[in-house]
Coordinates of N, CA and C in Angstrom, one line a residue:
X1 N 0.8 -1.2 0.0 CA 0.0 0.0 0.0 C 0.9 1.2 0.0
X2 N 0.5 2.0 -0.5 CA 1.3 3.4 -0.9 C 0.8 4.4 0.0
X3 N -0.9 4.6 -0.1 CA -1.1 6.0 1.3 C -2.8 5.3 1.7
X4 N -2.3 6.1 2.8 CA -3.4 5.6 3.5 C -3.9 6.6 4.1
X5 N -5.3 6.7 4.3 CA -6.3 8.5 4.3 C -6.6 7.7 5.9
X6 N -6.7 9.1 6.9 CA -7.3 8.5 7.9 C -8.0 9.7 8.3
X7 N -9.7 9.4 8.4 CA -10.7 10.2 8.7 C -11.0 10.5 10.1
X8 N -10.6 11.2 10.8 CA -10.7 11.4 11.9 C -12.0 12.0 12.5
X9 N -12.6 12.3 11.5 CA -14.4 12.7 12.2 C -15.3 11.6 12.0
X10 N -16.4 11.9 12.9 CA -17.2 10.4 13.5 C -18.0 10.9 12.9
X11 N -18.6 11.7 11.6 CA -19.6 11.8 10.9 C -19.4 11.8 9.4
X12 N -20.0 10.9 8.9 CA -19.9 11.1 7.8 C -20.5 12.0 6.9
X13 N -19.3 13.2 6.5 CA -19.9 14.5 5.9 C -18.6 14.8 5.0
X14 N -18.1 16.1 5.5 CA -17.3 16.9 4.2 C -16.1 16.4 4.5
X15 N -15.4 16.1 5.9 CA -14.1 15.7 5.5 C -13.6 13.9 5.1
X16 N -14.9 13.2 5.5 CA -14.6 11.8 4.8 C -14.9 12.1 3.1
X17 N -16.1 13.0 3.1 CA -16.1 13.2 1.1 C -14.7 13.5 0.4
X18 N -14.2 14.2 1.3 CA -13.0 15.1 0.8 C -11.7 14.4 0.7
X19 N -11.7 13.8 1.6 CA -10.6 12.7 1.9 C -10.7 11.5 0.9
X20 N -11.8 10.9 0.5 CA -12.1 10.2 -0.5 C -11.7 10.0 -2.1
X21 N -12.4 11.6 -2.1 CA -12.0 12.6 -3.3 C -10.1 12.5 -3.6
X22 N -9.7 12.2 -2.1 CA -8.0 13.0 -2.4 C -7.5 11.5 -2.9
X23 N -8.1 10.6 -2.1 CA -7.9 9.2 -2.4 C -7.7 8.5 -3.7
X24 N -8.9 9.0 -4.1 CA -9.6 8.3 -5.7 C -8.3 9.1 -6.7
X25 N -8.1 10.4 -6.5 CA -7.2 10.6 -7.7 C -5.9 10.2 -7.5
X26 N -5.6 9.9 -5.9 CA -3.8 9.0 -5.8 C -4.5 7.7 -6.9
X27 N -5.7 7.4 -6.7 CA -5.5 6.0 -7.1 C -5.5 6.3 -9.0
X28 N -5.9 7.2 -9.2 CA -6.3 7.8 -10.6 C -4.6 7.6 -11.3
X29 N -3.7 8.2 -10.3 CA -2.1 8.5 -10.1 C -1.1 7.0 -10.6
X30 N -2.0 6.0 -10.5 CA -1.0 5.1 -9.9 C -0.8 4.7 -8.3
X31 N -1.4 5.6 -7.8 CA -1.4 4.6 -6.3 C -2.2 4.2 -5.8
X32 N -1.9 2.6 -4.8 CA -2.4 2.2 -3.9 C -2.9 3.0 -2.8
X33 N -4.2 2.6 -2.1 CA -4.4 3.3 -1.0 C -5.4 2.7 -0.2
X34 N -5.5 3.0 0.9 CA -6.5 2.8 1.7 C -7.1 3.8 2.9
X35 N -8.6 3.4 3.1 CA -9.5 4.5 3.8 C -9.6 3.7 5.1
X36 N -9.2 4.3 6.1 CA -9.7 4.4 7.1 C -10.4 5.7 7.9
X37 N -11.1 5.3 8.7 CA -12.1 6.0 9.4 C -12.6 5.4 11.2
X38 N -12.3 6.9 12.1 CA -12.6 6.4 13.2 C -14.3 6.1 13.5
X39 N -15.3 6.8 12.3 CA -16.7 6.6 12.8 C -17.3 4.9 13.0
X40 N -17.6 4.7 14.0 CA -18.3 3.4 13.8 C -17.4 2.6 14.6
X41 N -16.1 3.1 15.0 CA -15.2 1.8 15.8 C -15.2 2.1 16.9
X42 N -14.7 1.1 17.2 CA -14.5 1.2 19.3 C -13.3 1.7 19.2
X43 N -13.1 2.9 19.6 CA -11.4 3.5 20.2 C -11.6 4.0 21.7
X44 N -10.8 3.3 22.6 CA -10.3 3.7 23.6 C -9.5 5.1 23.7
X45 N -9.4 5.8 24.6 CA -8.2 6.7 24.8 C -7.1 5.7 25.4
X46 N -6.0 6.8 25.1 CA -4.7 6.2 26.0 C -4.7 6.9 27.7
X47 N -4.3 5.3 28.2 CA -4.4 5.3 29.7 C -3.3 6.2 30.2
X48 N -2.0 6.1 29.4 CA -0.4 6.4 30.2 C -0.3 5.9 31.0
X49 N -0.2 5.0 30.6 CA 0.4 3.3 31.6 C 1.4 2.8 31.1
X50 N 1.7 3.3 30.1 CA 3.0 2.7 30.2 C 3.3 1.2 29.2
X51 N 2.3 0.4 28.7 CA 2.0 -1.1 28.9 C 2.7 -1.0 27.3
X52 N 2.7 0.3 26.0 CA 3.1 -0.2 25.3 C 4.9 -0.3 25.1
X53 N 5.2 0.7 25.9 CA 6.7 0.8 26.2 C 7.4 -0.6 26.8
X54 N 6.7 -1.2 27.3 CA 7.2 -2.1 27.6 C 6.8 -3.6 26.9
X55 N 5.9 -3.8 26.3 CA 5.0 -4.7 25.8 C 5.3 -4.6 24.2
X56 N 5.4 -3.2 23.8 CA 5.7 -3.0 22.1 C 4.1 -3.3 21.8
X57 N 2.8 -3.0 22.6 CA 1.7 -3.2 21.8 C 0.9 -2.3 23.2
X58 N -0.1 -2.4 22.3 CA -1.2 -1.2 23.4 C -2.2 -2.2 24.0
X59 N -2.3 -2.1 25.2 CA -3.1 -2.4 26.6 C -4.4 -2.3 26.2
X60 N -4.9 -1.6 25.5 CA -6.7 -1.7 24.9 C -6.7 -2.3 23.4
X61 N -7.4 -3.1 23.9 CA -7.8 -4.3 22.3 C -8.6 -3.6 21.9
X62 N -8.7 -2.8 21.2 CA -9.7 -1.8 20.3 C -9.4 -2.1 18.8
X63 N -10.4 -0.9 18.1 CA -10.4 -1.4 16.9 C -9.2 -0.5 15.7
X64 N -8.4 0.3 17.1 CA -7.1 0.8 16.5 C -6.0 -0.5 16.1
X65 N -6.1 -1.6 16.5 CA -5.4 -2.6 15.5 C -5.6 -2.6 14.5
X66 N -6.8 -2.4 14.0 CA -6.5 -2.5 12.5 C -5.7 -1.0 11.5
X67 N -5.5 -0.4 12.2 CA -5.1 0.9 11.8 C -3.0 0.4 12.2
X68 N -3.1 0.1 13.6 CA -2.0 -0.4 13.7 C -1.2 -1.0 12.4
X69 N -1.9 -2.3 11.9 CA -1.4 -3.2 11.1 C -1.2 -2.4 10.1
X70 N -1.8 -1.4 9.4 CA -1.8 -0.8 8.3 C -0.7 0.2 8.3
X71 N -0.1 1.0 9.2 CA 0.4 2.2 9.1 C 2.3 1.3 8.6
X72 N 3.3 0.5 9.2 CA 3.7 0.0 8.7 C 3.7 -0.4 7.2
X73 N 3.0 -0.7 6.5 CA 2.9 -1.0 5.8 C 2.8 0.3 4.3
X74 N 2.4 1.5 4.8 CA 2.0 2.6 4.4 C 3.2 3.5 3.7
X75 N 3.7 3.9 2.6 CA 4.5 4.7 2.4 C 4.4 6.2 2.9
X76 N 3.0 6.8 2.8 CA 2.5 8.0 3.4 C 1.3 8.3 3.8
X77 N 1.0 9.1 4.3 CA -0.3 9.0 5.6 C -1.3 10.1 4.7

């Protein structure tokens, strides 16, 4: 994957349309990409506990794993 769009509003309106929009023409481009979006998932906040510093993974099983797995893999955000 080349870039990956990440929608930070929990409604689906102008900045997921927009973000979409910027999407479709990387992909127009030649690039790979992928949409994510926090509306609809389970996100915890961060506790500051400390658990990923030592663990190398985050203490809330939420549904920021899937975002996890993706950003690796991402040449740009």
């Amino acid at each position: 994957m080349d870039i990956i769009g990440i929608c930070g509003s929990p409604r689906k309106q102008a900045t997921e349309y927009v973000l979409k929009k910027a999407l479709n023409t990387l992909e127009d481009e030649g690039y790979e990409t992928e949409f994510f979006t926090v509306r609809g998932k389970d996100l915890s906040p961060c506790k500051h506990c400390d658990y990923c510093l030592k663990k190398k993974e985050c203490i809330n099983k939420d549904d920021m794993y899937t975002l996890y797995d993706l950003l690796p893999k991402a040449k740009g955000i």
